[in-house]
Short mmCIF file of C-alpha atoms in Angstrom, two decimals:
data_model
loop_
_atom_site.label_atom_id
_atom_site.label_comp_id
_atom_site.label_asym_id
_atom_site.label_seq_id
_atom_site.Cartn_x
_atom_site.Cartn_y
_atom_site.Cartn_z
CA MET O 1 186.35 152.62 42.09
CA SER O 2 185.09 155.86 40.46
CA ALA O 3 186.34 159.29 41.47
CA GLY O 4 182.88 160.10 42.84
CA ASN O 5 182.79 157.03 45.08
CA THR O 6 186.34 157.61 46.26
CA ALA O 7 185.51 161.23 47.04
CA ARG O 8 182.60 160.17 49.22
CA SER O 9 184.85 157.76 51.10
CA THR O 10 187.20 160.60 52.05
CA LEU O 11 184.53 162.94 53.43
CA ALA O 12 185.36 162.06 57.02
CA ALA O 13 189.00 163.02 56.51
CA VAL O 14 188.04 166.49 55.26
CA HIS O 15 185.26 167.04 57.83
CA GLY O 16 182.44 166.50 55.36
CA ASP O 17 183.73 169.02 52.82
CA GLY O 18 182.71 167.52 49.49
CA VAL O 19 184.75 169.95 47.40
CA ARG O 20 187.95 169.26 49.32
CA ALA O 21 187.24 165.53 49.08
CA LEU O 22 186.92 165.84 45.30
CA GLN O 23 190.19 167.76 45.09
CA HIS O 24 191.97 165.18 47.25
CA VAL O 25 190.75 162.38 44.98
CA LEU O 26 191.86 164.19 41.83
CA TYR O 27 195.25 165.03 43.35
CA ARG O 28 195.90 161.47 44.51
CA ALA O 29 194.85 160.04 41.15
CA ALA O 30 197.13 162.45 39.29
CA LYS O 31 200.02 161.82 41.67
CA ALA O 32 199.67 158.06 41.42
CA SER O 33 199.61 158.09 37.61
CA PRO O 34 201.79 160.83 36.04
CA GLU O 35 200.74 159.82 32.53
CA ARG O 36 197.01 159.77 33.22
CA ARG O 37 194.75 162.07 31.20
CA PHE O 38 191.48 162.93 32.95
CA HIS O 39 188.41 162.47 30.80
CA ALA O 40 185.47 162.83 33.23
CA LEU O 41 185.72 166.33 34.71
CA ARG O 42 182.84 168.20 33.06
CA ASP O 43 180.19 167.15 35.56
CA LYS O 44 182.45 168.19 38.44
CA VAL O 45 182.57 171.80 37.19
CA TYR O 46 178.80 172.33 37.43
CA ARG O 47 178.33 170.43 40.67
CA GLU O 48 176.23 172.49 43.08
CA ASP O 49 178.84 172.50 45.85
CA VAL O 50 181.67 173.36 43.43
CA LEU O 51 179.75 176.33 41.99
CA GLN O 52 178.85 177.43 45.51
CA ARG O 53 182.53 177.32 46.54
CA ALA O 54 183.42 179.22 43.38
CA TRP O 55 180.88 181.90 44.29
CA TYR O 56 182.36 182.21 47.78
CA ALA O 57 185.80 182.80 46.23
CA VAL O 58 184.47 185.47 43.86
CA ARG O 59 182.47 187.19 46.60
CA ARG O 60 185.46 187.14 48.97
CA ASN O 61 187.59 188.88 46.35
CA ASN O 62 184.79 191.43 45.75
CA GLY O 63 186.29 192.66 42.49
CA ALA O 64 184.98 195.29 40.12
CA PRO O 65 182.20 194.52 37.62
CA GLY O 66 182.84 193.42 34.04
CA ILE O 67 181.40 194.92 30.86
CA ASP O 68 177.86 194.01 31.91
CA LYS O 69 178.29 196.29 34.98
CA THR O 70 176.91 193.58 37.27
CA THR O 71 178.41 193.76 40.76
CA VAL O 72 178.66 191.13 43.47
CA ALA O 73 175.90 193.00 45.30
CA ASP O 74 173.72 192.83 42.18
CA VAL O 75 174.14 189.04 42.12
CA GLU O 76 173.09 188.79 45.77
CA GLU O 77 170.02 190.91 45.01
CA TYR O 78 169.21 188.78 41.95
CA GLY O 79 169.62 185.59 43.97
CA VAL O 80 172.83 183.59 44.27
CA SER O 81 171.11 180.22 44.06
CA ARG O 82 169.15 181.41 41.05
CA LEU O 83 172.30 182.50 39.20
CA LEU O 84 174.25 179.36 40.12
CA GLY O 85 171.35 177.25 38.89
CA GLU O 86 171.37 179.10 35.57
CA LEU O 87 175.11 178.65 35.22
CA ALA O 88 174.83 174.94 36.03
CA SER O 89 172.14 174.53 33.37
CA ASP O 90 174.19 176.39 30.76
CA LEU O 91 177.33 174.40 31.57
CA LYS O 92 175.45 171.11 31.48
CA ALA O 93 173.85 172.00 28.14
CA GLY O 94 177.18 173.18 26.74
CA CYS O 95 175.83 176.65 25.89
CA TRP O 96 177.75 178.82 28.36
CA ARG O 97 179.69 181.58 26.60
CA PRO O 98 181.84 184.16 28.38
CA LEU O 99 181.60 187.89 27.73
CA PRO O 100 184.73 189.81 26.73
CA ALA O 101 186.58 191.08 29.77
CA ARG O 102 186.69 194.79 30.59
CA GLN O 103 190.21 196.12 30.15
CA VAL O 104 191.65 198.72 32.49
CA LEU O 105 195.19 200.04 32.64
CA ILE O 106 196.86 200.19 36.05
CA PRO O 107 200.28 201.57 37.10
CA LYS O 108 203.17 199.14 36.83
CA PRO O 109 205.23 199.15 40.06
CA GLY O 110 208.65 200.75 39.64
CA SER O 111 207.85 202.03 36.16
CA SER O 112 206.03 204.83 34.37
CA GLU O 113 204.33 202.23 32.21
CA ARG O 114 200.84 200.88 32.77
CA ARG O 115 199.83 197.25 32.48
CA PRO O 116 196.48 195.94 31.25
CA LEU O 117 194.14 194.23 33.69
CA ALA O 118 191.24 192.15 32.37
CA ILE O 119 188.09 192.17 34.51
CA ALA O 120 185.65 189.41 33.58
CA ALA O 121 181.94 189.58 34.36
CA VAL O 122 181.03 188.23 37.80
CA ARG O 123 179.11 185.28 36.34
CA ASP O 124 182.11 184.39 34.18
CA ARG O 125 184.46 184.66 37.16
CA ILE O 126 182.29 182.09 38.97
CA VAL O 127 182.68 179.63 36.09
CA GLN O 128 186.41 180.33 35.93
CA ALA O 129 186.69 179.68 39.67
CA ALA O 130 184.77 176.40 39.32
CA VAL O 131 187.12 175.23 36.55
CA LYS O 132 190.07 176.26 38.71
CA ILE O 133 188.76 174.18 41.63
CA VAL O 134 188.62 171.09 39.42
CA LEU O 135 191.84 171.52 37.41
CA GLU O 136 194.20 172.84 40.05
CA PRO O 137 194.74 169.56 41.96
CA VAL O 138 195.46 167.71 38.71
CA PHE O 139 198.35 170.01 37.76
CA GLU O 140 199.46 170.55 41.36
CA ALA O 141 200.42 166.86 41.48
CA ASP O 142 203.11 167.39 38.84
CA PHE O 143 205.10 170.04 40.69
CA LEU O 144 208.32 169.71 42.66
CA PRO O 145 208.72 171.14 46.18
CA CYS O 146 210.97 173.88 44.79
CA SER O 147 208.11 175.45 42.78
CA PHE O 148 206.12 178.28 44.36
CA GLY O 149 204.45 180.35 41.61
CA PHE O 150 200.65 180.20 41.29
CA ARG O 151 200.39 177.29 43.73
CA PRO O 152 197.78 176.97 46.49
CA GLY O 153 199.14 177.59 49.97
CA ARG O 154 202.45 178.94 48.62
CA SER O 155 203.71 182.46 48.07
CA ALA O 156 206.75 184.57 47.24
CA HIS O 157 207.39 184.81 51.00
CA ASP O 158 207.76 181.02 51.16
CA ALA O 159 210.25 181.11 48.29
CA LEU O 160 212.18 183.87 50.07
CA GLN O 161 212.35 181.75 53.21
CA VAL O 162 213.94 178.94 51.17
CA LEU O 163 216.60 181.40 50.02
CA VAL O 164 217.25 182.42 53.62
CA ASP O 165 217.53 178.78 54.69
CA GLU O 166 219.87 177.98 51.80
CA ALA O 167 222.04 181.00 52.66
CA TRP O 168 222.42 179.66 56.19
CA GLN O 169 223.57 176.38 54.62
CA GLY O 170 226.39 178.21 52.82
CA ARG O 171 224.79 178.89 49.43
CA ARG O 172 225.95 182.20 47.97
CA TRP O 173 224.51 182.50 44.47
CA VAL O 174 220.96 183.41 43.38
CA VAL O 175 219.96 183.44 39.72
CA GLU O 176 217.01 185.70 38.92
CA THR O 177 215.23 185.50 35.56
CA ASP O 178 212.03 186.98 34.20
CA ILE O 179 209.83 186.26 31.19
CA ALA O 180 209.05 189.45 29.29
CA ASN O 181 205.30 190.03 28.85
CA CYS O 182 204.55 186.60 30.31
CA PHE O 183 200.78 187.01 30.45
CA SER O 184 200.46 188.27 26.89
CA ALA O 185 203.07 186.05 25.24
CA ILE O 186 201.79 182.49 25.83
CA PRO O 187 200.41 181.05 22.55
CA HIS O 188 196.92 179.62 23.00
CA ASP O 189 197.69 176.53 20.92
CA LYS O 190 200.79 175.66 22.96
CA LEU O 191 198.94 176.34 26.20
CA MET O 192 196.12 174.01 25.22
CA GLN O 193 198.64 171.33 24.21
CA ALA O 194 200.10 171.56 27.72
CA VAL O 195 196.63 171.26 29.29
CA GLU O 196 195.81 168.29 27.08
CA GLU O 197 198.77 166.38 28.50
CA ARG O 198 196.60 165.94 31.60
CA VAL O 199 193.04 166.64 30.46
CA SER O 200 191.17 164.88 27.67
CA ASP O 201 187.63 165.94 28.63
CA ARG O 202 186.48 167.75 25.47
CA ALA O 203 183.83 169.80 27.27
CA VAL O 204 186.35 171.18 29.76
CA LEU O 205 188.86 171.89 26.99
CA LYS O 206 186.09 173.73 25.13
CA LEU O 207 185.44 175.84 28.25
CA LEU O 208 189.10 176.78 28.49
CA ARG O 209 189.28 177.71 24.82
CA ALA O 210 186.18 179.88 25.19
CA MET O 211 187.78 181.70 28.14
CA LEU O 212 191.02 182.27 26.24
CA GLN O 213 189.23 183.49 23.12
CA ALA O 214 186.67 185.73 24.86
CA GLY O 215 188.93 188.73 24.35
CA VAL O 216 188.85 192.11 26.07
CA MET O 217 186.75 195.21 25.54
CA ALA O 218 189.24 198.03 25.01
CA GLU O 219 188.76 201.65 23.91
CA HIS O 220 188.25 200.78 20.26
CA GLY O 221 186.15 197.63 20.65
CA THR O 222 186.67 193.96 21.39
CA GLU O 223 190.19 192.64 20.92
CA ARG O 224 190.86 188.93 20.46
CA THR O 225 194.32 187.43 20.07
CA VAL O 226 195.89 184.01 19.56
CA ALA O 227 198.23 184.47 22.51
CA GLY O 228 198.10 185.49 26.14
CA THR O 229 195.89 184.91 29.14
CA PRO O 230 193.93 187.69 30.86
CA GLN O 231 196.06 189.26 33.57
CA GLY O 232 193.87 189.31 36.67
CA GLY O 233 191.62 186.49 35.47
CA VAL O 234 190.60 183.76 37.91
CA ILE O 235 191.57 181.03 35.43
CA THR O 236 195.01 182.51 34.71
CA PRO O 237 196.93 180.70 37.53
CA PRO O 238 195.81 177.17 36.50
CA THR O 239 196.67 177.83 32.85
CA HIS O 240 200.11 179.03 33.92
CA LEU O 241 200.39 175.95 36.13
CA ALA O 242 199.69 173.77 33.13
CA THR O 243 202.35 175.55 31.10
CA SER O 244 204.92 175.30 33.87
CA ALA O 245 204.13 171.66 34.61
CA SER O 246 204.19 170.65 30.95
CA ARG O 247 206.60 167.81 30.45
#
């Protein structure tokens, strides 16, 4: 049975929510077959309901505009359905290209240093969110219950509660580690190798590469590197998930 047919059969369980049904199907398929590589994901990214859900996520966050200066309010004035239709057409034709992200420097907590934040254009954030909707359940299936970072429905507070519970059970040691410059240090080629352990759809891989290589618009022009993912980007959590889940 195809993923599409299986998704339709689960609609009742998710109260008619087609996007959740799709995610459930992808998660179950990935969980049932740890070695499976998904090859038919492209058409899921530009599905009307997936793009609509992606728009809701971007609008809810209501972030700042990218280098094109287009705001969420501007999109609503232009016409949400009109923009989503254009994005769907571009994605289907394989001609969507992201703009460089707008780089801003924000204070780093507990330090005098500032860290770079990459703000993608609203239309690009919608595409990123759509890709996230499709990829997240695939990589989520590979995680153990002890993992909390960048996972849906989990947070640092949940991890802290585990520490509290373990302390009540008599545990006394906590090991804390950190990866220096995590967002800027991940090599693109290694990241894509990790993604390809689960995804073989060339169109989706091309989308991810385009997002990684879009670069940022800094003071002296556009900067493109062979390492790092945009800190603050919608697609950053799933790419970190892929790296963390890489076997």
